[in-house]
Structures are given as C-alpha cells and as structure tokens.
PDB file of C-alpha atoms and ligand atoms in Angstrom:
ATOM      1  CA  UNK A   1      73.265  32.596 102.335  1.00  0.00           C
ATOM      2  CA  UNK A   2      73.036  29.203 103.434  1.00  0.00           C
ATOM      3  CA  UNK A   3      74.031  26.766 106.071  1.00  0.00           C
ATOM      4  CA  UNK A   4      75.082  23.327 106.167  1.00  0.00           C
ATOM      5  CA  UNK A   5      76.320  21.318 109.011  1.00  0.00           C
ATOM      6  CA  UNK A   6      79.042  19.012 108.434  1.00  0.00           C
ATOM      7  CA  UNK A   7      80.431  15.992 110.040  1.00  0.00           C
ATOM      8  CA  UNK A   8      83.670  13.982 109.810  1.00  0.00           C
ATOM      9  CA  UNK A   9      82.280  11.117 111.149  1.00  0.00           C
ATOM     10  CA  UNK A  10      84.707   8.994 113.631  1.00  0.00           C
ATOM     11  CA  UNK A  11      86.481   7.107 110.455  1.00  0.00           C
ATOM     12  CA  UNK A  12      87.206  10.256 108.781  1.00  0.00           C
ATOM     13  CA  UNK A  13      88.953  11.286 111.939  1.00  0.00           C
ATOM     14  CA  UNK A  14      90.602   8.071 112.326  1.00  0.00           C
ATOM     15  CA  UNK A  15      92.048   8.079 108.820  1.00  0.00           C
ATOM     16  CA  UNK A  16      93.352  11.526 109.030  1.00  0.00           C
ATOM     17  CA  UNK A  17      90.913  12.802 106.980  1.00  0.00           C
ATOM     18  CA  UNK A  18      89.658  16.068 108.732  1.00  0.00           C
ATOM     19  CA  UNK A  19      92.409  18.336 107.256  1.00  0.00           C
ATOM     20  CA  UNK A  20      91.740  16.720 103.666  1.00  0.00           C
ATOM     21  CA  UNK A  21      88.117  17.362 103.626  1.00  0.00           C
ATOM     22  CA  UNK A  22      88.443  20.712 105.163  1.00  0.00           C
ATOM     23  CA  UNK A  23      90.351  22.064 102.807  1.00  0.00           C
ATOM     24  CA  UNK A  24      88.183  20.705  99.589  1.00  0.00           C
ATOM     25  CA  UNK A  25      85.607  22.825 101.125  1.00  0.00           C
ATOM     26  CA  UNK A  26      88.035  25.929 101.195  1.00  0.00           C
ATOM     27  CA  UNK A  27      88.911  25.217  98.007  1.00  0.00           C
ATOM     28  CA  UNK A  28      85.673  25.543  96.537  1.00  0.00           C
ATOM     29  CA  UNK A  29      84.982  29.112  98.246  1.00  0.00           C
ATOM     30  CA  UNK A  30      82.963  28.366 101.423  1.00  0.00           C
ATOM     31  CA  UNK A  31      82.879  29.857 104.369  1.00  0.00           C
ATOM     32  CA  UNK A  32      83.855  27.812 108.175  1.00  0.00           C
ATOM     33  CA  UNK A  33      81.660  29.661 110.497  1.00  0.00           C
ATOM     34  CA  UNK A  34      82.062  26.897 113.443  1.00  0.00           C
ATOM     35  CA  UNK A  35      83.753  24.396 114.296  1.00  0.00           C
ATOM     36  CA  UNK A  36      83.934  21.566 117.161  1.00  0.00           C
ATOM     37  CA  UNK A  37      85.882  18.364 117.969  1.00  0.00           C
ATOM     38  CA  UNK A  38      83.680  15.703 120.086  1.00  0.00           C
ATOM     39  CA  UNK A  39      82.525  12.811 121.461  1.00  0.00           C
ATOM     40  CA  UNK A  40      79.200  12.215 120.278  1.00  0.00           C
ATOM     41  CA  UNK A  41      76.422  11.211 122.803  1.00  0.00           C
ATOM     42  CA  UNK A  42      73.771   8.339 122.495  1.00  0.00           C
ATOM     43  CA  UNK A  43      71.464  11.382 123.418  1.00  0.00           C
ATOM     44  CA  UNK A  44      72.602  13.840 120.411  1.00  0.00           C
ATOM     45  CA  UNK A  45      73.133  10.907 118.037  1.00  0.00           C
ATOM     46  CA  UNK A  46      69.533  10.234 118.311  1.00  0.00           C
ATOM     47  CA  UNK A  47      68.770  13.488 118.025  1.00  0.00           C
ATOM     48  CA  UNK A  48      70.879  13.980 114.598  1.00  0.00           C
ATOM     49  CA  UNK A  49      69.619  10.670 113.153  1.00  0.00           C
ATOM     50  CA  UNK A  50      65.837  10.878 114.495  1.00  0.00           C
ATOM     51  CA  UNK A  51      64.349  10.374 110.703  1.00  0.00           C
ATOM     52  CA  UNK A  52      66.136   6.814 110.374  1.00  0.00           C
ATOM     53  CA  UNK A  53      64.699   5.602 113.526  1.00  0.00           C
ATOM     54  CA  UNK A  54      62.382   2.670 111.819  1.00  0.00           C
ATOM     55  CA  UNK A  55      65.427   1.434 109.274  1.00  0.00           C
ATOM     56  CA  UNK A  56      66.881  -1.468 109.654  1.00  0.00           C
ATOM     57  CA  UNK A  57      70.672   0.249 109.890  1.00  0.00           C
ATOM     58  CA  UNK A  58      69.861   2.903 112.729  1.00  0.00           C
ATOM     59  CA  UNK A  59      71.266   1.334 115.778  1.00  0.00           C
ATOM     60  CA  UNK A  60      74.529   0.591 113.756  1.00  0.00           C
ATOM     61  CA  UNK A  61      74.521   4.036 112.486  1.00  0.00           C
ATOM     62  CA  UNK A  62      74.559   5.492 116.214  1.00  0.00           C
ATOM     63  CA  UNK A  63      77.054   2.983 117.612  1.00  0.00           C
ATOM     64  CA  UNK A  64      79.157   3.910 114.539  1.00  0.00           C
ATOM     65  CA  UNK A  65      78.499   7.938 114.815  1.00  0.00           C
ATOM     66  CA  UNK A  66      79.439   7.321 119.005  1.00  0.00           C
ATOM     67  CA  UNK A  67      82.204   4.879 118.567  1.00  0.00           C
ATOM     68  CA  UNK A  68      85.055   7.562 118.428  1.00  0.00           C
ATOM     69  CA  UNK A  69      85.238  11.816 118.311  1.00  0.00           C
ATOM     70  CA  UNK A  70      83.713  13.619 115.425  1.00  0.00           C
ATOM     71  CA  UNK A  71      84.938  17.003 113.980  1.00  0.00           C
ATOM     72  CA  UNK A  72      81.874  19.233 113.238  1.00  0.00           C
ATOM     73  CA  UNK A  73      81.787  22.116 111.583  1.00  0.00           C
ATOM     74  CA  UNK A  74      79.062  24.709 109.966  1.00  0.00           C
ATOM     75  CA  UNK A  75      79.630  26.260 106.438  1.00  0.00           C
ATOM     76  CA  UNK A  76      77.761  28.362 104.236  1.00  0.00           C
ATOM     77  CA  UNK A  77      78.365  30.189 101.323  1.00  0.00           C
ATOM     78  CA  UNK A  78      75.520  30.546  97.952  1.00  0.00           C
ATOM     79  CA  UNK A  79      74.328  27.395  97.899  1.00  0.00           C
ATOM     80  CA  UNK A  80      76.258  25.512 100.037  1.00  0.00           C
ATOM     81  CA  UNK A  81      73.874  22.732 100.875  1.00  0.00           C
ATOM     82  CA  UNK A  82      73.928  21.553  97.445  1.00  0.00           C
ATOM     83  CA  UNK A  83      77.750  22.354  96.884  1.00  0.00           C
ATOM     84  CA  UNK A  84      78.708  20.190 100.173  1.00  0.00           C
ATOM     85  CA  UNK A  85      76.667  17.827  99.389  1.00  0.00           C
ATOM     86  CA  UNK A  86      78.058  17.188  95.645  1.00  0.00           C
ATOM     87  CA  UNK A  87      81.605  17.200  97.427  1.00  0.00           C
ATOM     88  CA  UNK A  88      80.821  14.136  99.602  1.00  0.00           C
ATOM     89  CA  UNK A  89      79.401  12.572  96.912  1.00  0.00           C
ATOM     90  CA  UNK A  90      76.399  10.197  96.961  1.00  0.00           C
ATOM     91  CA  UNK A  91      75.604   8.560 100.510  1.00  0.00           C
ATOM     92  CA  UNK A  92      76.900   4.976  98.394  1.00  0.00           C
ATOM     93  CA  UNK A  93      80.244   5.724  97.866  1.00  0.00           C
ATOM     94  CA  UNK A  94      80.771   2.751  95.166  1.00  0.00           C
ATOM     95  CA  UNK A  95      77.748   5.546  93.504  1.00  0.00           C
ATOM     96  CA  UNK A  96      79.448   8.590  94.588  1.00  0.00           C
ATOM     97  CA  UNK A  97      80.836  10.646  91.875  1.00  0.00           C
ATOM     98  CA  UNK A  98      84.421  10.921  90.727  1.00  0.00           C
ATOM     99  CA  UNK A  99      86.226  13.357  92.117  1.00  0.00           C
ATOM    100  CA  UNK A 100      84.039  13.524  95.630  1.00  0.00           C
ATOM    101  CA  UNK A 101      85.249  12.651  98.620  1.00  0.00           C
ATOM    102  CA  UNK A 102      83.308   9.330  99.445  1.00  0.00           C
ATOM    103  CA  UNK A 103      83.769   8.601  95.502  1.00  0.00           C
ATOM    104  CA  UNK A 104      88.066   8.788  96.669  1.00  0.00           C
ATOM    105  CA  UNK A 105      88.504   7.796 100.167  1.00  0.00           C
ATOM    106  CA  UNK A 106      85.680   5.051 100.753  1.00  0.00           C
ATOM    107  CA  UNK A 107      83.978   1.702 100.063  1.00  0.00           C
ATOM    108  CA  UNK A 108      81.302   1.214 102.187  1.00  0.00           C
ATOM    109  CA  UNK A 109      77.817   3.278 103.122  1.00  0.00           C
ATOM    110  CA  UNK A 110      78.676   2.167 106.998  1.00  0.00           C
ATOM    111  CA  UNK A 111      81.823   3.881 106.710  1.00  0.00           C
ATOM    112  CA  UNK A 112      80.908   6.696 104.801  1.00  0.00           C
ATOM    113  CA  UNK A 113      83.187   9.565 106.460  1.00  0.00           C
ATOM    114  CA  UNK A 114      80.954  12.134 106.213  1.00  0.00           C
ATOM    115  CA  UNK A 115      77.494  13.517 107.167  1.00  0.00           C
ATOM    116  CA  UNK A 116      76.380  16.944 104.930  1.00  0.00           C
ATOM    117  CA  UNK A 117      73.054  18.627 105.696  1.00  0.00           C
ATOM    118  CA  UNK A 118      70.389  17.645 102.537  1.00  0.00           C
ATOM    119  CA  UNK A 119      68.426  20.538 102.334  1.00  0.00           C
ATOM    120  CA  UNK A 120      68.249  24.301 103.453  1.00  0.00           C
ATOM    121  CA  UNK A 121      66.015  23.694 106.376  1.00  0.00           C
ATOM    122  CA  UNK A 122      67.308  20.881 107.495  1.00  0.00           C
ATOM    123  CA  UNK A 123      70.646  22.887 107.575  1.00  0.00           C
ATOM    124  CA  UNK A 124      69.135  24.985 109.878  1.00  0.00           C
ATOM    125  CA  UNK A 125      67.588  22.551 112.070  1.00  0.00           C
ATOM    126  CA  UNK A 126      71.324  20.717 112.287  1.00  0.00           C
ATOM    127  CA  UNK A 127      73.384  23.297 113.061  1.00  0.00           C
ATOM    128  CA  UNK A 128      70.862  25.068 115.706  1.00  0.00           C
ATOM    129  CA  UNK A 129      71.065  21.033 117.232  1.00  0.00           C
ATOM    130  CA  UNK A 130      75.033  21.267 116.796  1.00  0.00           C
ATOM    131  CA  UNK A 131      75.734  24.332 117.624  1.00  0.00           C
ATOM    132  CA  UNK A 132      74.551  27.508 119.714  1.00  0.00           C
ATOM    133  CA  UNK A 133      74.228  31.275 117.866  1.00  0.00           C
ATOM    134  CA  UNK A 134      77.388  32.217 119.771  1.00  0.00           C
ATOM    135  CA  UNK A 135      79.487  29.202 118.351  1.00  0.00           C
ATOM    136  CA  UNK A 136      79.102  30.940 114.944  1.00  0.00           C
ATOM    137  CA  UNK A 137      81.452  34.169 113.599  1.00  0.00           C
ATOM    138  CA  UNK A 138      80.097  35.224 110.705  1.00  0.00           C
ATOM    139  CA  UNK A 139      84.022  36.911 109.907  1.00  0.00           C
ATOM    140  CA  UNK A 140      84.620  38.788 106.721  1.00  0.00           C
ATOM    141  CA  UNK A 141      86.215  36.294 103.999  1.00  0.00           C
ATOM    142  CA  UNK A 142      88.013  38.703 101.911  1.00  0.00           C
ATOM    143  CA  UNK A 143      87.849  36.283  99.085  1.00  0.00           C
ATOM    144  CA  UNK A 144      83.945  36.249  98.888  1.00  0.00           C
ATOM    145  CA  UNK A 145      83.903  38.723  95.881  1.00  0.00           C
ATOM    146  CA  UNK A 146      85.958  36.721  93.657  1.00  0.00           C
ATOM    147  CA  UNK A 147      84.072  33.524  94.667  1.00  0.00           C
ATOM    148  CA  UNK A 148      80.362  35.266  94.911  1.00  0.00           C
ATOM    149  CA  UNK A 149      78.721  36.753  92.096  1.00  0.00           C
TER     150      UNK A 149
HETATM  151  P1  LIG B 201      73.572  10.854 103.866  1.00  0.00           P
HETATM  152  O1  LIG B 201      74.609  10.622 104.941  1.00  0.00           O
HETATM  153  O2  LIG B 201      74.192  10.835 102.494  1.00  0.00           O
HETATM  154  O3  LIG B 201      72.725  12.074 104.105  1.00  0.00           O
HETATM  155  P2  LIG B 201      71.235   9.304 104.709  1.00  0.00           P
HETATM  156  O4  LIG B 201      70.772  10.519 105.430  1.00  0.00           O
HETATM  157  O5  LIG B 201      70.272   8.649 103.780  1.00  0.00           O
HETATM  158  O6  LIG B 201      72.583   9.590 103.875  1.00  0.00           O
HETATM  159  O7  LIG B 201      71.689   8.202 105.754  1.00  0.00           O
HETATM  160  C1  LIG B 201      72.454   8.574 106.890  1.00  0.00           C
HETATM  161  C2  LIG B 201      73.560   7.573 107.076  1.00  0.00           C
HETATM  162  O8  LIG B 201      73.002   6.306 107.367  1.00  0.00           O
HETATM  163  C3  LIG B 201      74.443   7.358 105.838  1.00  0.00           C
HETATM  164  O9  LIG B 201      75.488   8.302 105.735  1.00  0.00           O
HETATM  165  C4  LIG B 201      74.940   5.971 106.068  1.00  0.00           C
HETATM  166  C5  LIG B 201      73.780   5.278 106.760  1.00  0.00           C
HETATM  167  N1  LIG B 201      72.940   4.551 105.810  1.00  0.00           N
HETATM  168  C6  LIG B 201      72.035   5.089 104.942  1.00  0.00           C
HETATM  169  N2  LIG B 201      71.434   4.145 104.210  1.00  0.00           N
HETATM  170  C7  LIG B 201      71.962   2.965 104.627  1.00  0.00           C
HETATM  171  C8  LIG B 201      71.776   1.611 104.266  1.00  0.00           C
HETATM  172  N3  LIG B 201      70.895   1.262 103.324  1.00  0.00           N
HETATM  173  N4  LIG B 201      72.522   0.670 104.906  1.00  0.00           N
HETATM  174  C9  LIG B 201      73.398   1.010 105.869  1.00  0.00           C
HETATM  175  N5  LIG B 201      73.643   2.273 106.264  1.00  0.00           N
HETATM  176  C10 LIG B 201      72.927   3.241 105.649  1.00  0.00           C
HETATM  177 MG1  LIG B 202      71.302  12.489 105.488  1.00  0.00          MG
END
C-alpha cells in the first residue's frame, strides 16, 4: 500500500477548494488516513521544498506555501502516488490534463492549488515530515474490496 502526502496549498483553501478536491480523491477509492489544517512555518516550508532550494522560484514558492493555512492530508490506497498525482494534473496547469484538478480550477504554476507526493519514497519521507505515526488511523474502508483487486 502506498502513501502520498497531499497539500491544498493556501489558494486552494482560499477558493473553497478543500471539500472539492477531497472528495475527487474519495471518489476514486482512496483511503484519508490523516488529516491537518495549518499555518505553515518558514521552518517546515523549507523543509518540504528543500530540493528547489537553487531555482530561481523557491523563495516565492515558500512565501506563497506560508502566506495563508494549508489543509494536509495523507492518502494511500494501490498506487496512490501515481493516482494522486494524475488527479492534480501536471505541475503546469495550462499542461495539466483534462479532467484534473489543476487542468479545471487553475492558470498559473505559482498558484497551482495543490502539492502531491512524486514518488513512493518521497511519500514516505513527506508524510513522516507532516505528520507523526500517531496522526495516522489506518481504519477499515469497507469499500476497499470493490475498489482493490
Ligand atoms: P509539483 O508541485 O507538481 O510536484 P515541483 O515539485 O516541480 O511540482 O515544484 C514544486 C512547486 O514549485 C510547484 O507546484 C510550483 C512551483 N514551481 C515549479 N516549477 C516552477 C517554475 N518553473 N516557475 C515557478 N514556480 C514553479
Ligand atoms: Mg513536487
């Protein structure tokens, strides 16, 4: 089973968005397993974003990931890194698929609305930075047989 940690970053929230993205991710058979509502530190933000130190867009991206609460939240499910991650669509949303979320709801790669875990481990890594073991209830979804093969 994997993990993914996801983010509705502060415009998501703004825009009213966490209910709408939540449930496109219950829709497709996942699994919430945590969940928090926050204001992000400079501290964590860094943290998070630590591989985009040297671009050029990294001290916009942490004054935009601090600049107003997030709503974060762990998923898994059979491979739900690569299932979350098609949902958001691409990280462009002008190149995001139809149909995803940044394809529907936004314009802009600063404003973006989401963040998704990109690959198993890094799922891992994420949500053990998001979110302590006892955060996490791994509850029986009586659905998982008719979703799961
Ligand atoms: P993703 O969020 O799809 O995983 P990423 O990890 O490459 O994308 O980048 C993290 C965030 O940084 C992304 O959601 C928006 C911002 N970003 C990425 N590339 C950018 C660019 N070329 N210009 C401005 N912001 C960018
Ligand atoms: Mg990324």
């Amino acid at each position: 089973m994997e993990k993914t940690l996801v983010l509705v970053k502060p415009d998501g929230v703004q825009r009213g968005l966490i209910g709408e993205i939540i449930k496109r991710l219950e829709n497709r058979g996942l699994r919430l397993i945590g969940g928090k509502f926050l204001q992000v530190s400079r501290e964590l933000a860094e943290e998070h974003y630590g591989i985009h130190k040297n671009k050029p867009f990294y001290e916009s991206l942490l004054a935009y990931i601090t600049s107003a609460p997030v709503m974060a939240m762990v998923w898994d499910g059979p491979n739900a890194v690569a299932a979350v991650r098609q949902t958001m669509g691409a990280t462009r949303p002008t190149e995001a698929a139809p149909g995803s979320i940044r394809h529907d709801f936004a314009l802009e790669i600063g404003k973006n609305l989401t963040h998704a875990s990109d690959s198993v481990e890094n799922g891992e890594k994420e949500v053990a930075l998001w979110f302590s073991e006892d955060e996490l209830i791994y509850w029986d979804q009586t659905i998982a047989p008719w979703v799961q093969e």
